[in-house]
Coordinates of C-alpha atoms and ligand atoms in Angstrom, one line a residue:
M1087 CA 89.4 108.4 45.0
N1088 CA 86.5 109.4 47.2
D1089 CA 86.0 106.1 49.0
A1090 CA 88.6 106.7 51.7
P1091 CA 88.0 104.4 54.7
T1092 CA 86.0 106.0 57.5
T1093 CA 88.1 105.4 60.6
T1094 CA 87.5 107.1 63.9
P1095 CA 90.3 109.6 64.5
P1096 CA 92.5 108.5 67.4
K1097 CA 91.8 110.0 70.7
R1098 CA 94.7 112.0 72.2
L1099 CA 96.3 111.0 75.5
H1100 CA 98.6 113.3 77.3
V1101 CA 100.5 111.9 80.3
I1102 CA 102.5 114.0 82.8
T1103 CA 104.9 112.0 85.0
W1104 CA 106.6 112.9 88.2
G1105 CA 108.6 110.8 90.6
C1106 CA 110.7 107.7 90.3
Q1107 CA 111.5 105.5 87.3
M1108 CA 108.6 103.2 88.4
N1109 CA 106.2 106.0 87.6
V1110 CA 107.9 106.4 84.2
Y1111 CA 107.3 102.7 83.6
D1112 CA 103.7 102.9 84.9
S1113 CA 102.9 105.8 82.6
A1114 CA 104.0 103.8 79.6
R1115 CA 101.9 100.8 80.8
M1116 CA 98.9 103.1 81.2
A1117 CA 99.3 104.2 77.6
D1118 CA 99.5 100.6 76.5
V1119 CA 96.3 99.7 78.4
L1120 CA 94.5 102.6 76.8
A1121 CA 95.8 102.0 73.2
P1122 CA 93.1 99.4 72.4
L1123 CA 90.5 102.1 73.2
G1124 CA 91.9 104.3 70.5
Y1125 CA 94.1 106.6 72.6
A1126 CA 97.4 107.6 71.0
P1127 CA 100.0 109.6 72.9
S1128 CA 100.0 113.4 72.4
P1129 CA 102.7 115.8 73.5
D1130 CA 100.1 118.5 74.1
A1131 CA 97.6 118.8 76.9
G1132 CA 95.7 121.6 75.2
D1133 CA 93.9 119.3 72.6
A1134 CA 94.0 116.1 74.6
D1135 CA 90.9 113.9 75.1
M1136 CA 92.4 112.5 78.2
V1137 CA 95.1 113.8 80.5
I1138 CA 96.7 111.6 83.2
L1139 CA 98.9 113.1 85.9
N1140 CA 101.1 110.3 87.3
T1141 CA 102.1 111.8 90.6
C1142 CA 104.7 111.4 93.3
H1143 CA 104.2 111.9 97.1
I1144 CA 107.8 111.5 98.3
R1145 CA 108.4 115.2 99.3
D1146 CA 106.2 118.2 99.9
R1147 CA 107.2 120.0 96.7
A1148 CA 106.3 116.9 94.6
T1149 CA 102.7 117.1 95.9
E1150 CA 102.4 120.9 95.5
K1151 CA 103.3 120.6 91.8
V1152 CA 100.3 118.3 91.3
F1153 CA 97.9 120.8 92.6
S1154 CA 99.4 123.7 90.6
E1155 CA 99.2 121.6 87.4
L1156 CA 95.6 120.7 88.2
G1157 CA 94.8 124.4 88.3
R1158 CA 96.3 124.9 84.8
L1159 CA 94.4 121.8 83.5
R1160 CA 91.1 123.0 84.9
L1161 CA 91.2 126.0 82.5
L1162 CA 92.1 123.8 79.5
K1163 CA 89.3 121.4 80.4
L1164 CA 86.8 124.3 80.7
A1165 CA 87.9 125.7 77.3
R1166 CA 87.5 122.2 75.8
E1167 CA 83.9 121.9 77.2
Q1168 CA 83.0 125.4 75.9
A1169 CA 84.1 124.3 72.5
G1170 CA 81.7 121.3 72.8
G1171 CA 84.5 118.7 73.5
R1172 CA 85.4 116.7 76.6
M1173 CA 88.7 116.2 78.4
I1174 CA 88.9 113.3 80.9
L1175 CA 91.2 114.2 83.7
A1176 CA 92.8 111.4 85.7
V1177 CA 95.1 111.6 88.7
A1178 CA 97.2 108.4 89.2
G1179 CA 100.3 107.4 91.2
C1180 CA 101.3 108.0 94.8
V1181 CA 99.4 111.3 95.5
A1182 CA 96.3 109.6 94.3
Q1183 CA 96.9 106.7 96.6
A1184 CA 97.7 108.9 99.7
E1185 CA 95.3 111.7 99.1
G1186 CA 92.6 110.5 96.8
E1187 CA 89.6 112.0 98.7
Q1188 CA 91.4 115.3 99.3
I1189 CA 92.1 115.6 95.5
L1190 CA 88.4 115.2 94.8
A1191 CA 87.6 117.7 97.5
R1192 CA 90.1 120.3 96.3
A1193 CA 89.7 119.6 92.6
P1194 CA 86.2 118.4 91.9
F1195 CA 86.7 118.7 88.2
V1196 CA 89.0 115.6 88.3
D1197 CA 87.2 112.6 86.7
I1198 CA 89.3 109.6 87.8
V1199 CA 91.6 109.0 90.8
L1200 CA 93.5 105.7 90.6
G1201 CA 96.2 104.3 92.8
P1202 CA 99.4 102.7 91.4
Q1203 CA 98.0 99.1 91.8
T1204 CA 94.9 99.7 89.7
Y1205 CA 95.9 100.9 86.3
H1206 CA 95.0 97.7 84.6
G1207 CA 91.4 98.8 85.4
L1208 CA 91.7 102.1 83.5
P1209 CA 89.6 101.1 80.5
E1210 CA 86.6 100.4 82.7
M1211 CA 87.2 103.5 84.7
V1212 CA 87.3 105.6 81.5
A1213 CA 84.1 104.0 80.3
R1214 CA 82.4 104.8 83.7
A1215 CA 83.8 108.3 83.7
S1216 CA 82.5 108.9 80.1
R1217 CA 79.0 107.7 81.1
A1218 CA 78.6 109.0 84.6
A1219 CA 78.5 112.4 86.1
G1220 CA 80.7 112.3 89.2
A1221 CA 84.2 111.0 89.7
V1222 CA 85.5 107.5 89.7
I1223 CA 88.0 106.6 92.5
D1224 CA 89.9 103.3 92.8
T1225 CA 92.8 103.2 95.3
E1226 CA 92.4 99.6 96.4
F1227 CA 95.4 97.2 96.7
P1228 CA 93.8 94.3 94.7
T1229 CA 95.0 90.8 95.5
E1230 CA 95.4 89.9 91.8
D1231 CA 98.7 90.9 90.1
K1232 CA 98.1 94.0 87.9
F1233 CA 101.0 92.8 85.7
D1234 CA 98.8 89.7 84.7
H1235 CA 96.3 92.1 83.1
L1236 CA 98.7 94.0 80.9
P1237 CA 98.2 93.8 77.1
D1238 CA 100.7 91.8 75.2
A1239 CA 101.2 94.6 72.7
A1240 CA 103.2 97.4 74.2
A1241 CA 104.8 100.4 72.6
P1242 CA 108.6 99.8 72.1
Q1243 CA 110.7 101.6 74.7
G1244 CA 113.8 102.0 72.5
L1245 CA 117.4 100.9 73.0
T1246 CA 117.3 101.4 76.8
A1247 CA 114.2 100.1 78.6
F1248 CA 112.8 99.8 82.1
L1249 CA 111.2 96.6 83.5
T1250 CA 109.4 96.6 86.8
I1251 CA 110.1 93.3 88.6
Q1252 CA 109.2 94.3 92.2
E1253 CA 106.8 96.7 93.8
G1254 CA 106.0 98.0 97.2
C1255 CA 108.1 98.0 100.3
D1256 CA 108.0 96.4 103.7
K1257 CA 111.0 98.3 105.2
F1258 CA 109.0 101.2 106.7
C1259 CA 111.9 103.7 107.0
A1260 CA 110.6 106.3 109.4
F1261 CA 110.6 109.2 106.9
C1262 CA 109.1 107.4 103.8
V1263 CA 105.6 107.3 102.3
V1264 CA 106.3 104.5 99.8
P1265 CA 105.1 101.5 102.0
Y1266 CA 101.8 103.4 102.3
T1267 CA 101.4 104.5 98.7
R1268 CA 102.7 101.4 97.0
G1269 CA 101.7 98.8 99.5
A1270 CA 103.4 95.6 100.6
E1271 CA 106.4 94.2 98.8
H1272 CA 105.5 92.0 95.8
S1273 CA 107.8 90.3 93.3
R1274 CA 106.9 89.2 89.8
P1275 CA 107.8 85.6 88.9
Q1276 CA 111.0 85.0 87.0
A1277 CA 109.1 83.5 84.0
A1278 CA 107.1 86.8 83.6
V1279 CA 110.2 88.9 83.9
L1280 CA 112.1 86.8 81.3
A1281 CA 109.1 86.9 78.9
E1282 CA 108.9 90.7 79.2
A1283 CA 112.7 91.1 78.8
R1284 CA 112.6 88.9 75.7
R1285 CA 109.8 91.0 74.3
L1286 CA 111.7 94.2 74.9
V1287 CA 114.9 92.8 73.3
A1288 CA 112.8 91.7 70.3
Q1289 CA 111.5 95.3 70.0
G1290 CA 115.1 96.5 69.9
S1291 CA 116.1 97.2 73.5
R1292 CA 119.7 96.4 74.3
E1293 CA 119.9 97.7 77.9
I1294 CA 117.3 96.9 80.5
T1295 CA 117.1 98.5 84.0
L1296 CA 115.2 96.3 86.4
L1297 CA 113.0 98.4 88.6
G1298 CA 111.6 98.1 92.1
Q1299 CA 111.2 100.4 95.1
N1300 CA 113.3 97.8 96.9
V1301 CA 114.5 95.9 93.8
N1302 CA 117.2 93.7 95.5
A1303 CA 114.6 92.3 97.9
W1304 CA 113.2 90.6 94.8
H1305 CA 112.2 87.1 95.7
G1306 CA 109.9 86.0 92.8
A1307 CA 109.3 82.4 91.9
G1308 CA 112.3 81.0 90.1
A1309 CA 112.4 78.4 87.4
D1310 CA 111.5 75.7 89.9
G1311 CA 108.7 77.7 91.5
A1312 CA 110.6 78.3 94.7
P1313 CA 111.4 81.9 95.8
S1314 CA 114.6 83.0 94.0
S1315 CA 116.9 86.0 94.4
L1316 CA 118.0 89.0 92.3
G1317 CA 121.5 87.5 91.8
R1318 CA 119.9 84.4 90.1
L1319 CA 117.5 86.5 88.1
V1320 CA 120.4 88.6 86.7
R1321 CA 122.2 85.5 85.7
A1322 CA 119.1 84.2 83.9
L1323 CA 118.6 87.5 82.1
A1324 CA 122.3 87.5 81.0
E1325 CA 121.5 84.4 79.0
I1326 CA 119.2 86.4 76.6
P1327 CA 121.1 86.9 73.4
D1328 CA 121.2 90.6 72.4
L1329 CA 120.5 91.8 75.9
W1330 CA 123.9 93.6 76.3
R1331 CA 123.4 95.5 79.4
I1332 CA 121.6 94.9 82.7
R1333 CA 121.1 97.4 85.6
Y1334 CA 118.8 97.4 88.6
M1335 CA 117.5 100.1 90.9
T1336 CA 116.7 101.0 93.7
S1337 CA 118.5 98.8 96.3
H1338 CA 118.5 98.6 100.0
P1339 CA 121.9 97.9 101.7
R1340 CA 120.2 95.2 103.9
D1341 CA 119.3 93.1 100.8
M1342 CA 122.8 93.2 99.2
D1343 CA 123.4 89.5 99.6
D1344 CA 126.5 87.5 98.9
D1345 CA 125.2 86.1 95.6
L1346 CA 124.2 89.5 94.2
I1347 CA 127.6 90.9 95.2
A1348 CA 129.3 87.9 93.5
A1349 CA 127.1 88.5 90.4
H1350 CA 128.7 91.9 90.0
G1351 CA 132.1 90.1 89.6
E1352 CA 130.8 87.3 87.4
V1353 CA 128.2 88.7 85.1
A1354 CA 129.9 90.9 82.5
R1355 CA 126.6 92.2 81.3
L1356 CA 125.7 93.6 84.7
M1357 CA 126.9 97.2 84.5
P1358 CA 129.5 98.5 86.9
F1359 CA 127.3 101.1 88.4
L1360 CA 125.1 100.7 91.4
H1361 CA 122.6 103.1 93.1
L1362 CA 122.7 102.2 96.8
P1363 CA 121.0 104.8 99.0
V1364 CA 122.7 105.3 102.4
Q1365 CA 120.5 108.2 103.7
S1366 CA 122.9 109.1 106.5
G1367 CA 126.4 108.4 107.9
S1368 CA 125.3 108.6 111.5
D1369 CA 124.4 105.4 113.3
R1370 CA 122.1 107.4 115.6
V1371 CA 120.2 108.8 112.7
L1372 CA 120.2 105.5 110.8
A1373 CA 118.5 103.9 113.8
A1374 CA 116.0 106.8 114.1
M1375 CA 115.3 106.3 110.4
N1376 CA 114.7 102.5 111.0
R1377 CA 117.2 101.7 108.2
R1378 CA 118.5 98.7 110.1
H1379 CA 122.1 99.0 109.1
T1380 CA 125.0 101.0 110.4
A1381 CA 127.5 103.3 108.6
A1382 CA 130.1 100.5 109.0
D1383 CA 127.8 97.9 107.4
Y1384 CA 127.3 100.2 104.4
L1385 CA 131.1 100.7 104.0
R1386 CA 131.7 97.0 104.3
I1387 CA 129.2 96.3 101.5
V1388 CA 130.9 98.9 99.3
E1389 CA 134.3 97.3 100.0
R1390 CA 133.0 93.9 99.0
L1391 CA 131.3 95.2 95.9
R1392 CA 134.5 96.9 94.8
A1393 CA 136.5 93.7 95.5
A1394 CA 134.1 91.8 93.2
R1395 CA 134.1 94.5 90.5
P1396 CA 137.0 97.0 90.8
D1397 CA 135.6 99.4 88.3
L1398 CA 132.2 99.7 90.1
A1399 CA 131.0 103.2 90.6
L1400 CA 128.4 104.1 93.2
S1401 CA 125.6 106.5 93.5
T1402 CA 123.4 107.2 96.5
D1403 CA 120.6 109.1 98.2
V1404 CA 121.2 111.2 101.3
I1405 CA 118.7 113.0 103.5
V1406 CA 119.8 116.0 105.6
G1407 CA 118.0 117.3 108.6
H1408 CA 116.1 114.2 109.5
P1409 CA 114.5 114.7 112.9
G1410 CA 117.1 114.3 115.6
E1411 CA 120.1 115.0 113.3
S1412 CA 122.7 117.1 115.1
R1413 CA 125.6 118.9 113.6
A1414 CA 127.8 116.0 114.7
D1415 CA 125.5 113.5 113.0
F1416 CA 125.7 115.6 109.8
A1417 CA 129.5 115.6 110.1
A1418 CA 129.3 111.8 110.2
T1419 CA 127.4 111.8 106.9
L1420 CA 130.1 114.0 105.3
A1421 CA 132.7 111.6 106.6
L1422 CA 130.9 108.6 105.1
V1423 CA 130.5 110.3 101.8
R1424 CA 134.3 111.0 101.8
Q1425 CA 135.1 107.4 102.6
A1426 CA 132.7 105.8 100.2
G1427 CA 133.4 108.1 97.3
F1428 CA 130.3 108.6 95.1
A1429 CA 130.3 109.0 91.3
Q1430 CA 126.8 110.5 91.6
A1431 CA 124.2 111.3 94.2
F1432 CA 120.8 112.7 95.0
S1433 CA 120.5 114.7 98.2
F1434 CA 117.4 116.0 99.8
K1435 CA 116.2 118.1 102.7
Y1436 CA 114.1 116.0 105.0
S1437 CA 110.4 116.7 104.3
A1438 CA 107.8 115.7 106.8
R1439 CA 105.3 113.4 105.2
P1440 CA 101.8 113.1 106.9
G1441 CA 101.3 109.8 108.6
T1442 CA 104.9 108.7 108.7
P1443 CA 106.6 108.2 112.2
A1444 CA 109.3 110.7 111.5
A1445 CA 106.8 113.5 110.9
A1446 CA 105.7 113.3 114.6
A1447 CA 109.2 112.7 116.0
P1448 CA 110.9 115.2 118.3
G1449 CA 113.9 117.2 117.2
Q1450 CA 112.6 118.6 113.9
V1451 CA 115.5 120.5 112.3
D1452 CA 115.1 124.2 111.4
E1453 CA 114.6 124.9 107.7
A1454 CA 117.6 127.3 107.4
E1455 CA 119.8 124.7 109.1
K1456 CA 118.7 122.1 106.6
D1457 CA 119.5 124.5 103.8
A1458 CA 123.0 125.0 105.1
R1459 CA 123.6 121.3 105.5
L1460 CA 122.3 120.5 102.0
Q1461 CA 124.6 123.1 100.4
E1462 CA 127.6 121.8 102.3
L1463 CA 126.8 118.2 101.3
Q1464 CA 126.1 119.1 97.7
A1465 CA 129.4 120.9 97.3
L1466 CA 131.2 117.8 98.4
L1467 CA 129.1 115.5 96.2
R1468 CA 129.7 117.8 93.2
E1469 CA 133.4 117.7 93.8
Q1470 CA 133.3 113.9 93.9
Q1471 CA 131.2 113.7 90.7
T1472 CA 133.6 116.0 88.8
A1473 CA 136.6 114.1 90.1
F1474 CA 135.1 110.8 89.0
N1475 CA 134.2 112.1 85.5
R1476 CA 137.7 113.5 85.1
S1477 CA 139.2 110.2 86.2
C1478 CA 137.5 108.6 83.1
V1479 CA 139.6 110.7 80.7
G1480 CA 142.0 108.5 78.8
L1481 CA 140.0 105.3 79.2
T1482 CA 138.6 103.4 76.3
V1483 CA 135.1 102.3 77.2
P1484 CA 132.1 100.7 75.4
V1485 CA 129.3 103.2 74.8
L1486 CA 125.8 102.2 73.9
F1487 CA 124.8 104.8 71.3
T1488 CA 121.1 105.8 71.6
G1489 CA 120.5 108.8 69.5
P1490 CA 121.8 112.0 67.8
G1491 CA 124.0 114.3 69.9
R1492 CA 123.4 117.9 70.9
H1493 CA 125.3 119.3 67.9
P1494 CA 125.1 118.3 64.2
G1495 CA 127.4 115.5 63.3
Q1496 CA 127.4 114.2 66.9
V1497 CA 126.0 111.0 68.3
A1498 CA 125.2 110.4 72.0
G1499 CA 125.1 107.3 74.2
R1500 CA 125.7 106.0 77.6
S1501 CA 128.8 104.9 79.4
P1502 CA 128.8 101.8 81.5
W1503 CA 128.5 104.2 84.5
L1504 CA 125.4 105.8 83.0
H1505 CA 127.1 109.0 81.9
P1506 CA 125.8 110.7 78.7
V1507 CA 128.7 110.5 76.2
H1508 CA 129.0 112.7 73.2
V1509 CA 131.1 111.7 70.1
T1510 CA 131.5 113.3 66.7
G1511 CA 130.6 110.4 64.5
P1512 CA 128.2 108.9 62.0
A1513 CA 124.5 108.2 62.8
M1514 CA 125.1 104.5 61.9
L1515 CA 126.7 104.2 65.4
I1516 CA 123.2 104.5 66.9
G1517 CA 122.1 101.1 68.1
T1518 CA 125.7 99.8 68.5
E1519 CA 127.9 99.4 71.5
T1520 CA 131.2 100.8 70.4
P1521 CA 134.5 101.4 72.3
V1522 CA 135.4 105.0 72.4
K1523 CA 138.2 107.0 74.0
I1524 CA 137.1 109.5 76.7
V1525 CA 138.8 112.8 76.1
A1526 CA 137.0 115.2 78.5
G1527 CA 135.0 114.8 81.7
H1528 CA 132.4 117.4 82.5
T1529 CA 130.1 117.8 85.5
N1530 CA 127.3 115.7 84.1
S1531 CA 128.7 114.1 80.9
L1532 CA 131.7 112.9 79.0
T1533 CA 133.1 113.7 75.5
A1534 CA 134.8 110.9 73.6
T1535 CA 136.4 110.2 70.2
L1536 CA 136.2 107.2 68.0
P1537 CA 139.4 105.1 67.7
Q1538 CA 139.7 106.0 63.9
Q1539 CA 139.6 109.7 64.8
E1540 CA 142.5 109.2 67.1
R1541 CA 144.5 107.5 64.4
A1542 CA 143.7 110.2 61.9
C1543 CA 145.0 112.8 64.4
A1544 CA 148.1 110.9 65.3
Ligands
SAH634 N1 113.4 102.8 97.6 C1 114.4 103.6 97.6 C2 114.1 105.1 97.5 C3 112.8 105.6 97.6 S1 112.5 107.3 97.6 C4 115.3 103.4 98.9 O1 115.0 102.6 99.7 O2 116.3 104.0 99.1 C5 113.9 108.1 96.9 C6 114.7 108.9 97.9 O3 113.9 109.9 98.3 C7 115.1 108.1 99.2 O4 116.2 107.3 99.0 C8 115.3 109.3 100.1 O5 116.6 109.7 100.1 C9 114.4 110.4 99.6 N2 113.3 110.5 100.5 C10 112.3 109.7 100.8 N3 111.4 110.2 101.7 C11 111.9 111.4 102.0 C12 111.4 112.5 102.9 N4 110.4 112.3 103.6 N5 112.2 113.6 102.9 C13 113.3 113.8 102.1 N6 113.7 112.8 101.3 C14 113.0 111.7 101.2
SF4_635 FE1 111.1 104.1 101.5 FE2 112.8 102.8 103.0 FE3 111.2 101.4 101.5 FE4 113.1 102.8 100.4 S1 113.4 101.1 101.8 S2 111.0 102.7 99.7 S3 113.3 104.6 101.7 S4 110.6 102.7 103.2
F3S636 FE1 107.3 109.1 94.3 FE2 105.7 107.0 94.6 FE3 108.0 106.8 93.3 S1 106.1 108.6 96.1 S2 109.3 108.3 94.3 S3 106.3 108.0 92.7 S4 107.1 105.3 94.6

């Protein structure tokens, strides 16, 4: 038949995301906000009608990557224009917030610069950018809650999902840009969080990771309207049928309160894995960092968490070479790492961020010295990670299977401790939480067998 409906072809949206999981979440929300305008996700920047760079400002290298990507996109945008088309180029996220004006000065071909608090205004910005010559910039911290402006319909995230419950940070660690790029701490109300969690579960998600730059400082309005706490929110979420697994990140040691620690022992659905950044093991450096806890405070929290949930595994963030860090301070960090015992960790060389107090502090550490400390620390952390993964061998643990494995006939999933787990087994396992026996622990993953396979071999 010749009378096929005449629909406008979808516009192609390509999003590149750097930085933390909150940026991953925000990228998905920006795609949701643009869907009603006819934008559908595209894996390719070359033929995209709109490209969004969702950027991170946490360390030097993160910022440099944005400018090198912009150089590449300028050529694609030019080629598009020469072919009679148009590519709208937007820079979002924390670099946009911190360096909006500089981006437009260095890359005048950018059409839209938007801060992390303004993405609900994207449709209007796109409309303005399509009409106007000249760039649109919005890096305000609006007083209204951007989450109130999100469309109800959102693309499903799959079996494992992220849900932002808190944003911004009031801690002002001396080295960190986040309080400047994400603004003051803000918690979403419990009712909004529960509604979004129920929607995710209805769309098929079985594991939800609650996100926030300082997630355990969450103090959104509870059921009675009064400020609540993360421990209580976790308990409320655990009542949702078919939400099997709950996680949260990233936490600050100062906000690990009694109720949240108790929840780790009492709520089976709260997974036994916690990312709790320590940054340093030296009290002198912790004070210079304005972390407002000591090494002993941190170790006490770890001890109490493990008393509540003996199988809890920890991960952390560590910075080496913070201004003022001596060799003895670094040795204290190694000692804390040995004492706490981490299943996983992220470690970074201190990177001076413009406008933060540490950038102007005396005692900046030489780059070569930072490199040496990082290598020494990473060797220890690798050793601990491998030891932890090997200690899982022989255990039978529930794995949430999320997709096909690397090799044909394999399925892959996640352990309670967030390891990727590979099993030879049928695709029908995907979407189930199934107990499997761990038979090998590698550096970054585990191999397991199904109980039936064991019987067959016996
Ligand atoms: N909100 C989280 C983490 C934010 S950023 C927290 O409070 O811990 C993620 C990690 O990046 C930090 O934990 C820190 O280890 C690292 N980081 C932040 N600023 C840094 C800087 N200027 N140089 C090097 N690493 C940094
Ligand atoms: Fe940055 Fe510190 Fe806030 Fe974490 S707690 S986001 S490190 S200022
Ligand atoms: Fe980066 Fe901003 Fe997240 S600086 S780590 S994207 S909060």
